[in-house]
XYZ file of C-alpha atoms in Angstrom:
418
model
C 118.272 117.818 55.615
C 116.917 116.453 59.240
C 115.655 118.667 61.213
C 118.872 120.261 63.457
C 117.204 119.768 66.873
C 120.022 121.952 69.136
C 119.749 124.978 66.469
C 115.510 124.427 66.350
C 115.502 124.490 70.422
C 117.483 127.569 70.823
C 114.601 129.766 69.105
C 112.359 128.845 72.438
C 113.413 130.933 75.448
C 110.957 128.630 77.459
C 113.209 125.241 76.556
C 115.724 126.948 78.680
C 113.613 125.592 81.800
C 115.245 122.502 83.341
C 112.186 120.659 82.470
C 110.746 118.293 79.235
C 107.593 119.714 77.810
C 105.208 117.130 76.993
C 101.979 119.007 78.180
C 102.055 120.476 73.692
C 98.941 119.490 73.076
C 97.532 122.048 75.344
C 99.942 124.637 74.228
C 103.653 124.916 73.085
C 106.397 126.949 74.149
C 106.790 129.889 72.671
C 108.729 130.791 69.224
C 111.327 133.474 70.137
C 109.974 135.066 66.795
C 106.884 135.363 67.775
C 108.132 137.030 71.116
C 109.982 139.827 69.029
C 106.521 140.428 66.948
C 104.374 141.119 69.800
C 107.431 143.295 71.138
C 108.101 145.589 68.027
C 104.535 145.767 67.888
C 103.409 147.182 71.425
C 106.461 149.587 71.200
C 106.352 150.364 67.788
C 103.403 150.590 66.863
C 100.838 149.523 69.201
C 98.080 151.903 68.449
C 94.002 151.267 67.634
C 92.235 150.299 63.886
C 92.200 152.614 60.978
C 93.753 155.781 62.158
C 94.718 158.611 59.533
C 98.053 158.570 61.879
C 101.327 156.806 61.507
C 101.376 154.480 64.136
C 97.842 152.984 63.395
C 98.799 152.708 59.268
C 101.771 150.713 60.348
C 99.691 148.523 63.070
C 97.580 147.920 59.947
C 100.189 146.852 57.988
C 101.372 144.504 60.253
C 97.315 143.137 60.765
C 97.293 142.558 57.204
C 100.551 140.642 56.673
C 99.382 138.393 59.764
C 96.335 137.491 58.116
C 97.828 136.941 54.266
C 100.504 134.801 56.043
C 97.775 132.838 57.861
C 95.861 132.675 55.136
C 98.977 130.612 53.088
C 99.689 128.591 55.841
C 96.024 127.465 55.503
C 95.962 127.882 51.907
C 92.820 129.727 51.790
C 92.217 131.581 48.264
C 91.459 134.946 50.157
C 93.164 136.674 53.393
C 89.775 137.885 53.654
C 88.783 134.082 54.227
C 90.567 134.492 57.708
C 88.821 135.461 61.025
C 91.090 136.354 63.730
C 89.626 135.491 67.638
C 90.595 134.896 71.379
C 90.716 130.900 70.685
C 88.820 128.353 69.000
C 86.337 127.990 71.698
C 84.891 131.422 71.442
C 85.186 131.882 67.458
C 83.033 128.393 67.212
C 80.676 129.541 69.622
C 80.266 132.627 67.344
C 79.898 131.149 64.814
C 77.743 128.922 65.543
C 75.239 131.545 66.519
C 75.420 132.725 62.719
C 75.088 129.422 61.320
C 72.079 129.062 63.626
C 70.012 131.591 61.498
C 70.175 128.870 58.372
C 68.856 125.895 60.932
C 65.215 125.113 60.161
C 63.495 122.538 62.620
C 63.983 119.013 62.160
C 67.732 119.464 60.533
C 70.450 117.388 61.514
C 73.619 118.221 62.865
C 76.708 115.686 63.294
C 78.831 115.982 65.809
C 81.852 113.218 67.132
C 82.383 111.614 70.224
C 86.176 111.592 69.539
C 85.666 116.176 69.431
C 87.219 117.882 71.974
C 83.637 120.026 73.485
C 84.573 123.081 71.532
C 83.163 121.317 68.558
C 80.601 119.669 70.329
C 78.567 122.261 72.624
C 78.130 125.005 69.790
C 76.159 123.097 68.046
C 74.439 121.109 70.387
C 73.320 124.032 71.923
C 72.250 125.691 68.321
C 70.451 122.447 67.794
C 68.174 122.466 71.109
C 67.347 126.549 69.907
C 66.346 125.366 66.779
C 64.562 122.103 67.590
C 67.340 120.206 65.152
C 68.346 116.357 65.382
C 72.152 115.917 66.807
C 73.620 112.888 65.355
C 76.371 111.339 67.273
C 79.227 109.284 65.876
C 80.728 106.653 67.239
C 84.930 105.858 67.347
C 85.827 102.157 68.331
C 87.471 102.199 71.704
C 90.119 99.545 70.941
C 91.629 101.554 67.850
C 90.207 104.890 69.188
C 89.245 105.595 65.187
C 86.209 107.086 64.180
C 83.804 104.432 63.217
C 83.419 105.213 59.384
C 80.173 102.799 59.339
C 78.307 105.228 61.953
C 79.407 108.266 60.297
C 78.246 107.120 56.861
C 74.769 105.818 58.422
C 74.450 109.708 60.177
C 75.139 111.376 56.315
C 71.689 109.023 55.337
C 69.917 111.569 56.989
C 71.208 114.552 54.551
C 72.437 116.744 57.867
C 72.713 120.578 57.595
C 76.104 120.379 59.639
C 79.048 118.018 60.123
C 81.801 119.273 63.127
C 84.410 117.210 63.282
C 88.442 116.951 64.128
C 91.029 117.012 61.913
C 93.114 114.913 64.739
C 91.864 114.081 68.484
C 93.325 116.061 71.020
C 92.934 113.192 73.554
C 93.862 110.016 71.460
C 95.696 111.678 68.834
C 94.255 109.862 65.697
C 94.041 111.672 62.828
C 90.924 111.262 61.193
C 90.465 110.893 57.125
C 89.146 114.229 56.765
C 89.333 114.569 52.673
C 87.105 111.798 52.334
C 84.862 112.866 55.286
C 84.350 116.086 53.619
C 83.941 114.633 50.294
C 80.834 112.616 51.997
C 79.504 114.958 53.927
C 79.082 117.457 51.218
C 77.747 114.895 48.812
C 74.435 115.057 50.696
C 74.793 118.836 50.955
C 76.243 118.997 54.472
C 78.276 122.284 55.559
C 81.696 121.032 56.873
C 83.282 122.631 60.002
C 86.396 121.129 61.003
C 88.345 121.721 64.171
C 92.424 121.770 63.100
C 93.199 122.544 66.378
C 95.869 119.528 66.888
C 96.545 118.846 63.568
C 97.889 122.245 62.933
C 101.301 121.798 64.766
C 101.967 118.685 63.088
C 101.092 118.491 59.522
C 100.701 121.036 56.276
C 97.170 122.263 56.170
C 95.403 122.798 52.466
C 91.567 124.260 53.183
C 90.957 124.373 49.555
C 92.262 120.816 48.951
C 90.530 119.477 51.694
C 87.545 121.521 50.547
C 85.706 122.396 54.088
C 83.745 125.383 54.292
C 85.345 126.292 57.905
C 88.061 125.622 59.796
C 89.724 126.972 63.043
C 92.880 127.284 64.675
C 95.215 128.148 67.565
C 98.050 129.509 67.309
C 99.402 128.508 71.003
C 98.899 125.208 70.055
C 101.683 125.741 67.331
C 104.145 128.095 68.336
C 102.391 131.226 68.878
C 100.742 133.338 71.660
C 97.030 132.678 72.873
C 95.085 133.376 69.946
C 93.307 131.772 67.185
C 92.015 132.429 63.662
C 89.057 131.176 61.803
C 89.304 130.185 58.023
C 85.903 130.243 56.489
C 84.330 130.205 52.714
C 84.331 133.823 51.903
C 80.894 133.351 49.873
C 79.321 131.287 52.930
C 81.164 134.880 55.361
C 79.440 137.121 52.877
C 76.163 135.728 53.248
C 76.200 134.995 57.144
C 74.153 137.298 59.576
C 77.197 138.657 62.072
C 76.496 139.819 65.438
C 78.560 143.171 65.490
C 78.271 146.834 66.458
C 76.606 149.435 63.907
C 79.920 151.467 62.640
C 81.355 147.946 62.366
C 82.126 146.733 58.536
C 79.645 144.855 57.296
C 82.156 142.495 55.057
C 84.259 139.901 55.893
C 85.938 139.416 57.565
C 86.097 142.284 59.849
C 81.918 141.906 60.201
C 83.010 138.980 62.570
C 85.486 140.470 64.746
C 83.892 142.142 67.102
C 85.756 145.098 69.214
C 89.241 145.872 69.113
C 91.148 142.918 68.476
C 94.773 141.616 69.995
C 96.804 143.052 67.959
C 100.021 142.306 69.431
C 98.550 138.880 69.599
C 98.279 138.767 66.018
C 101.820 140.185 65.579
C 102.601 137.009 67.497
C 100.730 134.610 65.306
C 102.641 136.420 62.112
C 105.795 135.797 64.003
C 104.890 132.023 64.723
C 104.226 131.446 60.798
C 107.548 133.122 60.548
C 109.458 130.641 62.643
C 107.822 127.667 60.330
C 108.550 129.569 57.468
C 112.459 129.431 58.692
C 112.016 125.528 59.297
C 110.724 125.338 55.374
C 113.684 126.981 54.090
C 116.494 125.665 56.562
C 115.091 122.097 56.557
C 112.795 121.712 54.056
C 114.936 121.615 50.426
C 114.143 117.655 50.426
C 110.039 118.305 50.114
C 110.725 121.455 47.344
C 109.985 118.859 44.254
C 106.976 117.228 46.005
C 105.152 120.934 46.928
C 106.602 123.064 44.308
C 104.265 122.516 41.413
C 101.185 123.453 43.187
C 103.135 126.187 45.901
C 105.313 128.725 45.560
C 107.214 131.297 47.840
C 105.941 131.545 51.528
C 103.015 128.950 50.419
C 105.882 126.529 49.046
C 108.241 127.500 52.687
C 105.166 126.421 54.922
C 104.601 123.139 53.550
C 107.708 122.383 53.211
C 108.388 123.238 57.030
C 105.192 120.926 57.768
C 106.730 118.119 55.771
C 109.630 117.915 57.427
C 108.118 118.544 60.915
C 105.954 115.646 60.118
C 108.881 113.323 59.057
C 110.405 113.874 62.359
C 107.591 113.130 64.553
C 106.980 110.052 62.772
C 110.343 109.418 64.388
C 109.295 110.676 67.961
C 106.071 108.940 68.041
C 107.584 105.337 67.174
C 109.937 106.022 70.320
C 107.027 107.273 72.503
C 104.812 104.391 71.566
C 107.642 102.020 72.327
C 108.016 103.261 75.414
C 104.801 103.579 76.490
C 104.017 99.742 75.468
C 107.089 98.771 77.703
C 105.862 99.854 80.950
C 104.064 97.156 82.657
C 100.383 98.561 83.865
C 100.110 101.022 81.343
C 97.503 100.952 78.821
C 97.182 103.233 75.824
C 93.844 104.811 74.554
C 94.078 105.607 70.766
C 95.909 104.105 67.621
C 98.784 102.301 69.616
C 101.181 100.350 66.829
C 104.535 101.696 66.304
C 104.538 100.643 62.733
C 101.001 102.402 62.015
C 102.958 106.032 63.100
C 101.253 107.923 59.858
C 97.855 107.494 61.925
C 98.141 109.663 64.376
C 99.913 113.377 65.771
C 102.458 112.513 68.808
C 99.416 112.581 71.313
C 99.030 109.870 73.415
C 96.641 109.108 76.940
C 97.121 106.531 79.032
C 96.204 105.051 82.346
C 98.636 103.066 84.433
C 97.969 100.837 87.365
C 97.657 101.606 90.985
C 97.793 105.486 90.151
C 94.949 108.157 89.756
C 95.960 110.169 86.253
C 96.398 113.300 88.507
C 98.560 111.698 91.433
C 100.870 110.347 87.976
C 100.924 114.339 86.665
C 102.187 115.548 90.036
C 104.860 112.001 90.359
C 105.987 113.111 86.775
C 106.081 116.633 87.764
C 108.682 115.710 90.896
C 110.795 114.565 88.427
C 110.485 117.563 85.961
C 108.410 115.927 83.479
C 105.197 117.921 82.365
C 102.025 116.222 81.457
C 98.258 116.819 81.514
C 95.604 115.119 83.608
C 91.959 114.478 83.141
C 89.924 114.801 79.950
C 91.512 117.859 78.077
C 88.163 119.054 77.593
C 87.359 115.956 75.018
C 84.957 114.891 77.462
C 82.806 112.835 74.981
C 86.249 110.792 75.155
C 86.455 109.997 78.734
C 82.694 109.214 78.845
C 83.068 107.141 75.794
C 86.033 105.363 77.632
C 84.241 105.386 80.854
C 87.347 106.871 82.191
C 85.752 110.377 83.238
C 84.709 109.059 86.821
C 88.271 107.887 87.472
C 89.953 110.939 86.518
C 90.371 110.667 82.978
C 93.786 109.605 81.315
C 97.456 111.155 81.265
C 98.376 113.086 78.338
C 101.760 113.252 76.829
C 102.301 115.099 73.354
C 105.516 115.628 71.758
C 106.272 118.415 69.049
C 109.413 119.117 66.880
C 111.405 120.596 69.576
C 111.442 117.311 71.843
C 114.155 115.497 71.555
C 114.677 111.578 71.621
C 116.448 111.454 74.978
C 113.386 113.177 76.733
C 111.431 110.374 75.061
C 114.005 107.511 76.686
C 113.035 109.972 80.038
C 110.011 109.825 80.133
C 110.323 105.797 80.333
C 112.884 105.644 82.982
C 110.202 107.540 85.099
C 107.322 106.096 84.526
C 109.205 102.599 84.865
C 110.537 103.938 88.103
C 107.260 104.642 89.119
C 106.013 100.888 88.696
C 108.432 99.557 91.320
């Protein structure tokens, strides 16, 4: 069953804005499921960890269902495999300080030019403590793919760390992470991969992809601003945490440090709620390709990703279309229609005669909203040499855009041209 796009757009009270949402990749609306989780929670019952009292055994409750649902979105083996945090920028930078204790002088650490900075500065700046080598890795500018030769030639040197993307967050490629992993670990590398964009768009498997930590936000797909951290629970055990004294001192509670958002949380459980709804509304198609290794809300999310994913395949043909049919605009990032499996529905672009911010605020006028600059991949820009000119324009479709906002956004860009 397609996915039933007026039914799907009625559970975001932000759609209801006269206005087409193409700034996703820096956050989506929010799912009106989510909205009534944070709500029951704050006046139900919003109350601090570990109480003997009601209202704190049923905010636990409603912690630990969060992080077993987030946990089978991810597929992790354990909830206790998942970290909840402010965002993905602060859980990698604490991380990182953890995973700086096992950094010896003279390792190598990996890091992409196609990473947005979260997944970039963490370690760079672990690796100038330490006195480690950072490897960089080249993309190619005309496909904007990572450049599988320079990657391969940085795992010669047996690194301690690889950070990389799942998918770009300025070009939108996805990258081949399973066989990125599979390398990287080959030569005894710890993998830490930043899902950040991919998460909206496609099902996520950690333990068939096999990295040893991943990371998350859950504005990014549905959800309030929060994030959560899936890590090896062996590889949590054994990491030194930075935490108070009466803090637990297993994971994954070692690594959250203070009194978490809890009605944040309930938002994230409502979030994988809403996808769980998409699963078993539109999903029936996918049940025979996911049900012999899922089952129950495991089988429901995939399915829900599956047929998320089939529908932007359908959105990003149009966008890319478009996009290649307005004269003076040129497209940074895997740009053929027919090539649609290769990327999330993320797409920069410059156009002619127009400074990236001047075409937000044109766009803008006519109720179309899009991001400006470098999105924080500024590796990306510099790589482009773009960042001194203002970076690109960012559109980024998700399941709740619709086709005719696509044939939009053309008529005003077009209209712009003249």
């Amino acid at each position: 069953m397609p996915l039933d796009l007026p039914t799907i757009r009625e559970q975001f009270p932000g759609l209801q804005r006269k206005a087409i949402f193409f700034d996703n990749p820096g956050g989506t609306q929010i799912s009106q499921a989510s909205l009534e989780r944070m709500t029951a929670y704050l006046t139900e019952c919003n109350a601090n960890h570990a109480g003997a009292f009601t209202t704190s055994r049923a905010s636990d409750e409603i912690l630990d269902l969060a992080r077993s649902s987030v946990a089978a979105f991810v597929n992790a083996s354990l909830s206790e495999e998942i970290v909840f945090g402010p965002n993905m920028t602060s859980l990698t930078f604490n991380l990182s300080r953890s995973l700086a204790h096992w950094m010896e002088p003279n390792d190598h650490v990996v890091v992409t030019h196609l990473d947005h900075d979260a997944n970039i500065r963490p370690w760079l700046l672990i690796a100038e403590e330490r006195g480690c080598k950072v490897l960089w890795v080249d993309f190619d500018v005309e496909s904007g793919k990572l450049d599988l030769d320079s990657y391969h030639a940085a795992l010669e040197s047996k690194p301690k760390l690889v950070a990389v993307g799942y998918a770009s967050n300025a070009l939108g490629t996805i990258n081949p992470l399973p066989r990125l992993v599979k390398d990287a670990q080959e030569v005894g590398a710890l993998v830490y991969v930043d899902a950040v964009q991919y998460a909206p768009h496609c099902p996520l498997d950690v333990q068939n992809l096999g990295c040893d930590f991943l990371v998350c936000s859950a504005y990014k797909f549905f959800g309030p601003h929060i994030a959560f951290l899936y890590g090896r629970y062996d590889l949590l055990a054994e990491l030194k945490a930075y935490k108070v004294r009466p803090a637990p001192d297993n994971p994954p509670w070692k690594f959250e440090t203070g009194t978490q958002n809890h009605e944040g949380i309930a938002g994230l459980l409502g979030a994988i709620e809403y996808l769980e709804w998409i699963g078993t509304s539109f999903g029936d198609v996918y049940r025979e390709k996911y049900s012999q290794r899922y089952e129950g809300k495991h089988l429901h999310l995939k399915q829900a990703m599956a047929a998320i994913r089939a529908y932007e395949f359908e959105i990003s043909t149009a966008i890319l279309q478009v996009l290649n049919s307005v004269p003076g605009l040129v497209i940074y990032g895997p740009n053929d229609p027919r090539h649609a499996e290769e990327r999330v529905p993320t797409f920069s672009f410059t156009m002619k005669d127009w400074h990236p911010r001047q075409l937000a605020e044109a766009l803008n006028e006519k109720r179309i909203y899009v991001w400006d600059g470098n999105y924080y991949a500024l590796a990306v820009t510099e790589r482009l040499g773009l960042e001194k000119q203002g970076g690109m324009v960012r559109v980024g479709a998700v399941h709740y855009n619709t086709l005719e906002e696509v044939e939009q956004l053309g008529h005003a860009l077009k209209s712009l041209t003249t």
